[in-house]
mmCIF file of C-alpha atoms and ligand atoms in Angstrom:
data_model
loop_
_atom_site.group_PDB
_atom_site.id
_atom_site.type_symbol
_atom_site.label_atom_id
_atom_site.label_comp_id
_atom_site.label_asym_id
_atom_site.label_seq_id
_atom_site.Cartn_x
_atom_site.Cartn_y
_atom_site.Cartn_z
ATOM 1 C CA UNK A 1 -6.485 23.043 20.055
ATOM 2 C CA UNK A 2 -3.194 21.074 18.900
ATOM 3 C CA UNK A 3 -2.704 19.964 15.489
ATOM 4 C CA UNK A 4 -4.164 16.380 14.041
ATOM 5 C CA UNK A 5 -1.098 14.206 12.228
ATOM 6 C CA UNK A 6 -1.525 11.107 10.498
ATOM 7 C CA UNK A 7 2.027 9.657 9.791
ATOM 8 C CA UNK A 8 1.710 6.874 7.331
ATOM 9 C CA UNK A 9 5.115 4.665 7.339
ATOM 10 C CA UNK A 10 5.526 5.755 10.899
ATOM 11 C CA UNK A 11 8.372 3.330 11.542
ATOM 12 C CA UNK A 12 10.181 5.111 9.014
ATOM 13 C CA UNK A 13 13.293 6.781 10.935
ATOM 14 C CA UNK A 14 12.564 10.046 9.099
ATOM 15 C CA UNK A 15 8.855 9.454 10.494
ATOM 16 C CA UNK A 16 9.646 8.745 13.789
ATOM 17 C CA UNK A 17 11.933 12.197 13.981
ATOM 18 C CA UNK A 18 9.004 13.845 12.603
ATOM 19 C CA UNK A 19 6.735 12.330 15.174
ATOM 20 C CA UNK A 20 9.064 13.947 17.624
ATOM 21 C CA UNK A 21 9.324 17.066 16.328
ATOM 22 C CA UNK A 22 5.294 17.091 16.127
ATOM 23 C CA UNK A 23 5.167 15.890 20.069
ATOM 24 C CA UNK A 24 7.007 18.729 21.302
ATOM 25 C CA UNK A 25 4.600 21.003 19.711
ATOM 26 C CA UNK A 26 1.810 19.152 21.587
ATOM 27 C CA UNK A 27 0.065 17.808 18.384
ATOM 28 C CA UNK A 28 -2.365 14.408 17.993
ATOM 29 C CA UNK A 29 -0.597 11.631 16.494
ATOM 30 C CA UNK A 30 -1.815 8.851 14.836
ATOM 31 C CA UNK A 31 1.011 6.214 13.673
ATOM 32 C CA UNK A 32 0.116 4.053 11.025
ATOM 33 C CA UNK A 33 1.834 1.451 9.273
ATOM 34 C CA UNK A 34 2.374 -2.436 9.533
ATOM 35 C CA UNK A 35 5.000 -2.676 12.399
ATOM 36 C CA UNK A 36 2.492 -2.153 15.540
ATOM 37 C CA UNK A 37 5.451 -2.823 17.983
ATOM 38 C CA UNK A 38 7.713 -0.657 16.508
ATOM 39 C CA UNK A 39 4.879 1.924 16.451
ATOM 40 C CA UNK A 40 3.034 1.362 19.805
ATOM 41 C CA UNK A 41 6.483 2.309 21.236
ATOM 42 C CA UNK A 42 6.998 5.343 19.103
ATOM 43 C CA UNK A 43 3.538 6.371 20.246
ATOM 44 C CA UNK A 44 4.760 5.782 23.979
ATOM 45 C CA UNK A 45 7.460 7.845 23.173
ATOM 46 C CA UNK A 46 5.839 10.475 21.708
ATOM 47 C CA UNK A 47 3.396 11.155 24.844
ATOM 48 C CA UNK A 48 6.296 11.050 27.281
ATOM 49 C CA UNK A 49 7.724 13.814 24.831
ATOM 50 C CA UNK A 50 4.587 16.191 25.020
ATOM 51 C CA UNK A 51 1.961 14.719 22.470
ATOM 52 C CA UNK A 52 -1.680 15.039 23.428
ATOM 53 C CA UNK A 53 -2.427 11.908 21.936
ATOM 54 C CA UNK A 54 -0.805 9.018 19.806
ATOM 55 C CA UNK A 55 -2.429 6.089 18.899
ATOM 56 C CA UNK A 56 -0.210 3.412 16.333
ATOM 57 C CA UNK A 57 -2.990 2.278 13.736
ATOM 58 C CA UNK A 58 -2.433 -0.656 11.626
ATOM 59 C CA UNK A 59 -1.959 0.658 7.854
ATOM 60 C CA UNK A 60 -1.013 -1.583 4.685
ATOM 61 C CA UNK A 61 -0.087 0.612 1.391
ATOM 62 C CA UNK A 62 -1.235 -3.276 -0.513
ATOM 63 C CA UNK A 63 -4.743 -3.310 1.440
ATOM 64 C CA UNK A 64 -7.275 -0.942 1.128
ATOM 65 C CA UNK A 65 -9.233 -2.574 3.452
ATOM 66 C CA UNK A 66 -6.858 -0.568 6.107
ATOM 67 C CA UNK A 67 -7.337 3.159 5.112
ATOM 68 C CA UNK A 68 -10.616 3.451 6.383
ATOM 69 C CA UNK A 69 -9.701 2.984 10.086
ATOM 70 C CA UNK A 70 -6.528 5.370 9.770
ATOM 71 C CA UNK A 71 -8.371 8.228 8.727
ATOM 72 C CA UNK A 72 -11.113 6.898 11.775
ATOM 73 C CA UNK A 73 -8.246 6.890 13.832
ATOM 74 C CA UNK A 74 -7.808 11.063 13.424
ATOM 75 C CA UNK A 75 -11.052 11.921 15.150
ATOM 76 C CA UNK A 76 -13.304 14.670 13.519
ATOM 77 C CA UNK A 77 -12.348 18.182 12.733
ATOM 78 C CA UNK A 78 -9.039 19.285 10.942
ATOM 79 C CA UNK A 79 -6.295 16.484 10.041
ATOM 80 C CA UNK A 80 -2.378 16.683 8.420
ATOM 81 C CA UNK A 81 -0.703 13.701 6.805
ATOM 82 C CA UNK A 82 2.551 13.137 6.148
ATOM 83 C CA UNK A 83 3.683 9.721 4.039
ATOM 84 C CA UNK A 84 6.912 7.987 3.907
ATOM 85 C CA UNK A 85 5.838 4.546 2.919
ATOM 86 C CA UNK A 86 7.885 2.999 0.196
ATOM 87 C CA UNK A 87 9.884 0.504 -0.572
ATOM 88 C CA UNK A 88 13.354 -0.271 -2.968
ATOM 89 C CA UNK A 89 14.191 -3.802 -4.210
ATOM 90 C CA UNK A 90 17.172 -3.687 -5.689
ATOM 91 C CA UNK A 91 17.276 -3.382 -9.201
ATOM 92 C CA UNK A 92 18.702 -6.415 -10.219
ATOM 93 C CA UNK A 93 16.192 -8.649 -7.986
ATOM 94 C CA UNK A 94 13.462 -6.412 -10.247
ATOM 95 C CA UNK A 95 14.653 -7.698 -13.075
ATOM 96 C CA UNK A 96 14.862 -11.030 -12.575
ATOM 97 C CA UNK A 97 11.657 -10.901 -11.303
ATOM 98 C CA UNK A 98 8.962 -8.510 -12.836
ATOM 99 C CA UNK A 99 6.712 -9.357 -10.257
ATOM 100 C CA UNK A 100 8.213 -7.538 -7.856
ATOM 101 C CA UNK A 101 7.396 -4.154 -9.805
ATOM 102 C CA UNK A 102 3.460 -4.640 -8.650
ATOM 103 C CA UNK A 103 4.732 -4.263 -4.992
ATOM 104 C CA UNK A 104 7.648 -1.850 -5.628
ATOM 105 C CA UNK A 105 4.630 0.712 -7.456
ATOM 106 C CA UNK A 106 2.078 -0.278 -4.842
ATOM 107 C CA UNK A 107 4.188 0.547 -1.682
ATOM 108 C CA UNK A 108 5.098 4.047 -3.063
ATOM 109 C CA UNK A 109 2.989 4.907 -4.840
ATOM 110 C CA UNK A 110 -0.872 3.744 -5.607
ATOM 111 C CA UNK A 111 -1.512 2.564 -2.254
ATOM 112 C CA UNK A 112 -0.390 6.062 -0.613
ATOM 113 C CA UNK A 113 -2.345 7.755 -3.295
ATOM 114 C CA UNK A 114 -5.350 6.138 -2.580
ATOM 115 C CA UNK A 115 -5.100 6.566 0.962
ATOM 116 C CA UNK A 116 -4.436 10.421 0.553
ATOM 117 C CA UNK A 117 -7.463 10.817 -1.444
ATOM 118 C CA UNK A 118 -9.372 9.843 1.576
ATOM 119 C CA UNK A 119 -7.566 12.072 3.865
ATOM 120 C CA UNK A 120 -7.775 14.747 0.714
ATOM 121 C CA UNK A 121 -11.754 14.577 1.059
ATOM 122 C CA UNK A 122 -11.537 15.662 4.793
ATOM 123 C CA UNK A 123 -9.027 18.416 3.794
ATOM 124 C CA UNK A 124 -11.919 19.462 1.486
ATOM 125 C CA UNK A 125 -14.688 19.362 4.074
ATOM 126 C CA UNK A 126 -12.744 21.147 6.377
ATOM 127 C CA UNK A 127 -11.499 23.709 4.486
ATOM 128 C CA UNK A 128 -7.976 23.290 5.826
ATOM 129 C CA UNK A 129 -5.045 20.555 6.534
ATOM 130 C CA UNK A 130 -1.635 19.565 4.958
ATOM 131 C CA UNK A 131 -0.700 16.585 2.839
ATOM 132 C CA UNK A 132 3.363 15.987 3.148
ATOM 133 C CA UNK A 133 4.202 13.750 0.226
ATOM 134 C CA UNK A 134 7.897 11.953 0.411
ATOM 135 C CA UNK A 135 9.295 11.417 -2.596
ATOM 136 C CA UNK A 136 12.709 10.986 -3.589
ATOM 137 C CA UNK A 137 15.551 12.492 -6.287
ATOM 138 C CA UNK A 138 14.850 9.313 -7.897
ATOM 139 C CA UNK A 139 11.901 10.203 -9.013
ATOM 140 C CA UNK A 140 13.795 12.791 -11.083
ATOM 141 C CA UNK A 141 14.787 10.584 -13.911
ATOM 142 C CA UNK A 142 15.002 7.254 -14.739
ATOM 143 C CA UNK A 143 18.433 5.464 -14.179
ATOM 144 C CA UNK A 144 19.831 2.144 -14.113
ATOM 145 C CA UNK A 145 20.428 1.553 -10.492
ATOM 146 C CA UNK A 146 16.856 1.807 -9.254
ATOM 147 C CA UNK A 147 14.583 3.532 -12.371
ATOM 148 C CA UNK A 148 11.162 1.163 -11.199
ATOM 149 C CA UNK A 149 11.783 2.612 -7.325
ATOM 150 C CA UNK A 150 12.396 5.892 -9.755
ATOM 151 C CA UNK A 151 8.834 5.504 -11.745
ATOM 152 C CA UNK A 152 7.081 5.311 -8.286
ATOM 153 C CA UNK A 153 8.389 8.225 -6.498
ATOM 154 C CA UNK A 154 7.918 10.034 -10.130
ATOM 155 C CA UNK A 155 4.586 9.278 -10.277
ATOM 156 C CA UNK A 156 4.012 9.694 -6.654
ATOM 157 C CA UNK A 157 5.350 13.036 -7.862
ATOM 158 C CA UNK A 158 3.201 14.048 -10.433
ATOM 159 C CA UNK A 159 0.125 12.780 -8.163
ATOM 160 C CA UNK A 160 1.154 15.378 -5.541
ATOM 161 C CA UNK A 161 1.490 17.755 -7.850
ATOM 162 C CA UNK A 162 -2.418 17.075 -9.165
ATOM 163 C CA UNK A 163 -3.411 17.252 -5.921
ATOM 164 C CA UNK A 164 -1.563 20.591 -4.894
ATOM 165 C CA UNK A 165 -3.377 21.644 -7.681
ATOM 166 C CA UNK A 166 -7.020 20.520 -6.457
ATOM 167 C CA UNK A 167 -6.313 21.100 -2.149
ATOM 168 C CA UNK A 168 -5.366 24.491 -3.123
ATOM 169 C CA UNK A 169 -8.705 25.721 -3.800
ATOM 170 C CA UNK A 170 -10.142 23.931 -0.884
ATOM 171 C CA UNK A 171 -7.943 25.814 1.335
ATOM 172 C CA UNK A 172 -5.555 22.430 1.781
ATOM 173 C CA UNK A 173 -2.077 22.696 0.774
ATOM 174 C CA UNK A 174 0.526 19.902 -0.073
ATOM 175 C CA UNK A 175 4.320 19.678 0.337
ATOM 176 C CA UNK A 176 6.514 17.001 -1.780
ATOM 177 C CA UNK A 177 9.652 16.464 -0.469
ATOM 178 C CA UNK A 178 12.509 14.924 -1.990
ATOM 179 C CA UNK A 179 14.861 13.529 -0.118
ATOM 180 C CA UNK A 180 18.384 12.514 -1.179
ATOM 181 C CA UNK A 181 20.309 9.958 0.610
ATOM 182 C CA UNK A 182 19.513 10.005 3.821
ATOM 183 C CA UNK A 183 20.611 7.630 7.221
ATOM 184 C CA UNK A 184 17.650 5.355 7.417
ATOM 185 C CA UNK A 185 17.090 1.362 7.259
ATOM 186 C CA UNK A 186 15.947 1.405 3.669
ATOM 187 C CA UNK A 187 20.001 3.184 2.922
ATOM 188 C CA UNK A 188 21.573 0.952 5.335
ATOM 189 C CA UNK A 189 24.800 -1.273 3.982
ATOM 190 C CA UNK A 190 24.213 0.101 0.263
ATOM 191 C CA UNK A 191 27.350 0.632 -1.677
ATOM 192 C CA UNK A 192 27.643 4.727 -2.963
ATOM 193 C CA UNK A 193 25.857 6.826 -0.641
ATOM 194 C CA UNK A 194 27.515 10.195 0.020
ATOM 195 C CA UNK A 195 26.389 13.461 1.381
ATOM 196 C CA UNK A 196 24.247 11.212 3.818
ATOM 197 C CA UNK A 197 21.600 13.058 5.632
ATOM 198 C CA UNK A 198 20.298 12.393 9.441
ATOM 199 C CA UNK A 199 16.444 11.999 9.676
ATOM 200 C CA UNK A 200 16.305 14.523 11.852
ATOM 201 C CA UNK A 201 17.333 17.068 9.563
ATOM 202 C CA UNK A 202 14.623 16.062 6.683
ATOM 203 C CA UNK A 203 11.913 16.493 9.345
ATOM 204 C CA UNK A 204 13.287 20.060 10.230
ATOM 205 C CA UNK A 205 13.121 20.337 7.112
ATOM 206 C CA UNK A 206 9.359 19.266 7.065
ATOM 207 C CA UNK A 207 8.261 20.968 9.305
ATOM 208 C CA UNK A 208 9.709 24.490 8.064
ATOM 209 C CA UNK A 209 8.341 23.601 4.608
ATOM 210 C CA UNK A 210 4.635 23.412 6.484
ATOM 211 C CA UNK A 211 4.916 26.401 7.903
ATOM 212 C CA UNK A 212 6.078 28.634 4.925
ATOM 213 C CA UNK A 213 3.592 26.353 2.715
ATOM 214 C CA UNK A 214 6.522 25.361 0.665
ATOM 215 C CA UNK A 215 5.251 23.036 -2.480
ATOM 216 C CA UNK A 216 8.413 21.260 -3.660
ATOM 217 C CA UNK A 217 11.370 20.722 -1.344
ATOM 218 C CA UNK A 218 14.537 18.681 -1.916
ATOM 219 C CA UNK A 219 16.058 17.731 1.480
ATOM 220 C CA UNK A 220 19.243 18.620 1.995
ATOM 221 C CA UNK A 221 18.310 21.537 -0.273
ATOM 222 C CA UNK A 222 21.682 21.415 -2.438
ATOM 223 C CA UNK A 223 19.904 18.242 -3.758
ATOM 224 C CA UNK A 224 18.372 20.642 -6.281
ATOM 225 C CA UNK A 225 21.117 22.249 -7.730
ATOM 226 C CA UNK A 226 22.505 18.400 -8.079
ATOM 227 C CA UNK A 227 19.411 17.215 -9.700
ATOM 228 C CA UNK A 228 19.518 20.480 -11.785
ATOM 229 C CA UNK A 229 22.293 19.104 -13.341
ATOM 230 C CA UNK A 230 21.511 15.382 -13.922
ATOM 231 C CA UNK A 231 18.193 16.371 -15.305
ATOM 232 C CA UNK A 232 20.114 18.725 -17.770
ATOM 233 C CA UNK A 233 22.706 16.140 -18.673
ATOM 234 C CA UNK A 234 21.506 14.946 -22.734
ATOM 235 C CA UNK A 235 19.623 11.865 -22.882
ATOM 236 C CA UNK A 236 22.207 9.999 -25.640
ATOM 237 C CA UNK A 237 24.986 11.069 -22.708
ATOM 238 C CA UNK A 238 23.220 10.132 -20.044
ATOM 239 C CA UNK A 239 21.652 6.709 -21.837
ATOM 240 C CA UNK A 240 25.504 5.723 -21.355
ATOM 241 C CA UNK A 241 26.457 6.782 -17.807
ATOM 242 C CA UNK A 242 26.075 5.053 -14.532
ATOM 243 C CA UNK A 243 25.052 6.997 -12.083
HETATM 244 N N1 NAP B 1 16.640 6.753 2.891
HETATM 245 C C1 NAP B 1 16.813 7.456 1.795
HETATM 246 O O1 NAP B 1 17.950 7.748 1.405
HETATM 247 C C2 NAP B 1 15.627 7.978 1.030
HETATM 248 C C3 NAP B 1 15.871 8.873 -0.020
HETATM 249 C C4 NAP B 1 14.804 9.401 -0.721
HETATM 250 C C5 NAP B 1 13.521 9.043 -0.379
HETATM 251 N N2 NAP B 1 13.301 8.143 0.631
HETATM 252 C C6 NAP B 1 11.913 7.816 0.953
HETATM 253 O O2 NAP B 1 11.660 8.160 2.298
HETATM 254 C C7 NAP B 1 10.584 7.364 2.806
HETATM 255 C C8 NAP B 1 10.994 6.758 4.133
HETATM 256 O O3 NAP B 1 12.005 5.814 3.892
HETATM 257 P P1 NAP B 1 13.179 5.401 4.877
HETATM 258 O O4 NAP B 1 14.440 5.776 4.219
HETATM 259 O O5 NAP B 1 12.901 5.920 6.230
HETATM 260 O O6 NAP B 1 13.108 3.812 4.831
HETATM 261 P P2 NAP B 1 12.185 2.777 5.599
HETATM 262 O O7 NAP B 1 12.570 2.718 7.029
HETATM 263 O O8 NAP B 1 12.260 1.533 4.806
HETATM 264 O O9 NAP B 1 10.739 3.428 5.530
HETATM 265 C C9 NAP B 1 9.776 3.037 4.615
HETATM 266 C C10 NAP B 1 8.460 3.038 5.332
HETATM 267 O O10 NAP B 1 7.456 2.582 4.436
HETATM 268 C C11 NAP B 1 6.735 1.568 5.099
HETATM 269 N N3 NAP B 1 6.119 0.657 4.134
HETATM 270 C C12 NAP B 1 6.679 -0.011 3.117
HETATM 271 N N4 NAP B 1 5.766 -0.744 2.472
HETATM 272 C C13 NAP B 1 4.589 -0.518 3.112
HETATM 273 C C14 NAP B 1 3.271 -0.988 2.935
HETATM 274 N N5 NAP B 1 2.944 -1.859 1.959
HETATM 275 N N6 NAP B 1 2.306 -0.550 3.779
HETATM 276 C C15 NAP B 1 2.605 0.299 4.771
HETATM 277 N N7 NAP B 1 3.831 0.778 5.001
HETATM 278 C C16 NAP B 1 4.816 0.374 4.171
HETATM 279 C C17 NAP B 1 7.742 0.868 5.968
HETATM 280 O O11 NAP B 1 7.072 0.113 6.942
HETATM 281 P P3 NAP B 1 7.659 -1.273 7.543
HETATM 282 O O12 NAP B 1 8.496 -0.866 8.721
HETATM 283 O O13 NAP B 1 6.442 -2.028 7.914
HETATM 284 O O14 NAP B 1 8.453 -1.926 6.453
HETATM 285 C C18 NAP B 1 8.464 2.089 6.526
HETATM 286 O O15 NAP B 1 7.709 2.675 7.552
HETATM 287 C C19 NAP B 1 10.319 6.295 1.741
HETATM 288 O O16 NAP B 1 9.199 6.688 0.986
HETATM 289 C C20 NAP B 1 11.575 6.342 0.889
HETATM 290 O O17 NAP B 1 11.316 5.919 -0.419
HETATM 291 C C21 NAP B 1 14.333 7.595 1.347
#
């Protein structure tokens, strides 16, 4: 019996090289997000490439009136998710408008949560079945360039970590990954990326920290020695740097 994936975000480029990876192995996709073009064809795709199934689902981290049909979508039985929705305003558009915080929090991080605590119930019942989380390095600390982006991924963070905590005994498990810059539309034109990392390397990535039921990965892994280090860095230095 193949595997069960829900990919929330599916348009994601990371997502869709996961959804890849997954149809080679011959799982059931379901592709949710708000882009049912993009992901009708990433479905298509993923059937020519081996899937059993994929269906693209409409999902909407700001309407919770969406989550029950994703999880619907899975069928019964055993299911995985893996979530890459997000977005990042840029900072300065944040704080000329405040507003846009409700959105930036929502996209990354309450409207995921609440639509893993459905799929989290089923992981209970079951007895079995992966969360993926995608965070970022930004949720590592606060800085100046994008520290409301930052608060969401860090609380997306701690969330995963809670519910690591609570799949664990069920039998679950969950993986949070933290990317650092990677090659996607949400990077695309901004000034300062380096060490820039192709979506298809985070969802190797992924996919080996499944199968060794990994709990915390940064992706490329030398993202951890770097974050090491601006973690250590003194708060009345660091209150003065831009980084
Ligand atoms: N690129 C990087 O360097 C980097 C680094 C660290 C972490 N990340 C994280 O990696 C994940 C994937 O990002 P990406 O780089 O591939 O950028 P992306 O293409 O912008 O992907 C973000 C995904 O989130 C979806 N999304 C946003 N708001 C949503 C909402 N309200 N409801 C449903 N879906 C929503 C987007 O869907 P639409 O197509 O409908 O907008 C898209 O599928 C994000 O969580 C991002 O924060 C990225």
């Amino acid at each position: 019996m193949s595997e069960t994936w829900i990919l929330l975000g599916a348009s994601s480029a990371m997502a869709r090289a996961l959804a890849r990876a997954l149809a080679r192995n011959g799982a059931r996709l379901v592709l949710a997000g708000r882009d049912l073009d993009d992901l009708g064809r990433t479905a298509a795709d993923a059937e020519m490439r081996g899937a059993a199934r994929a269906v693209a689902v409409r999902f909407d981290a700001r309407d919770p009136a969406s989550f029950d049909a994703v999880l619907a979508a899975a069928g019964d039985g055993v299911v995985n998710a893996a979530c890459f929705t997000g977005t990042m305003p840029p900072q300065d558009r944040i704080d000329a408008d405040p507003a846009l915080i409700d959105g930036t929090i929502a996209d990354s991080l309450t409207g995921p949560a609440r639509m893993l605590h459905l799929i989290a119930a089923r992981i209970e019942a079951e007895g079995a079945g992966t969360i993926v989380g995608v965070g970022s390095v930004a949720g590592d600390r606060g800085r100046l360039g994008n520290y409301v982006y930052g608060a969401a991924k860090g609380g997306f963070a701690v969330y995963l970590s809670g519910l690591r905590n609570r799949l664990t005994r069920a039998g679950g498990h969950v993986v949070t990954v933290k990317p650092g810059f990677v090659d996607t539309a949400m990077t695309w034109g901004l000034p300062g990326m380096f060490l820039v990392a192709a979506p298809e390397a985070v969802a190797r990535d992924i996919l080996r920290a499944v199968a060794r039921r990994r709990s915390v990965i940064y992706t490329p892994g030398f993202w951890r020695l770097i974050m090491l280090i601006i973690r250590a860095i003194p708060e009345p230095v660091f209150k003065k740097m831009k980084i």
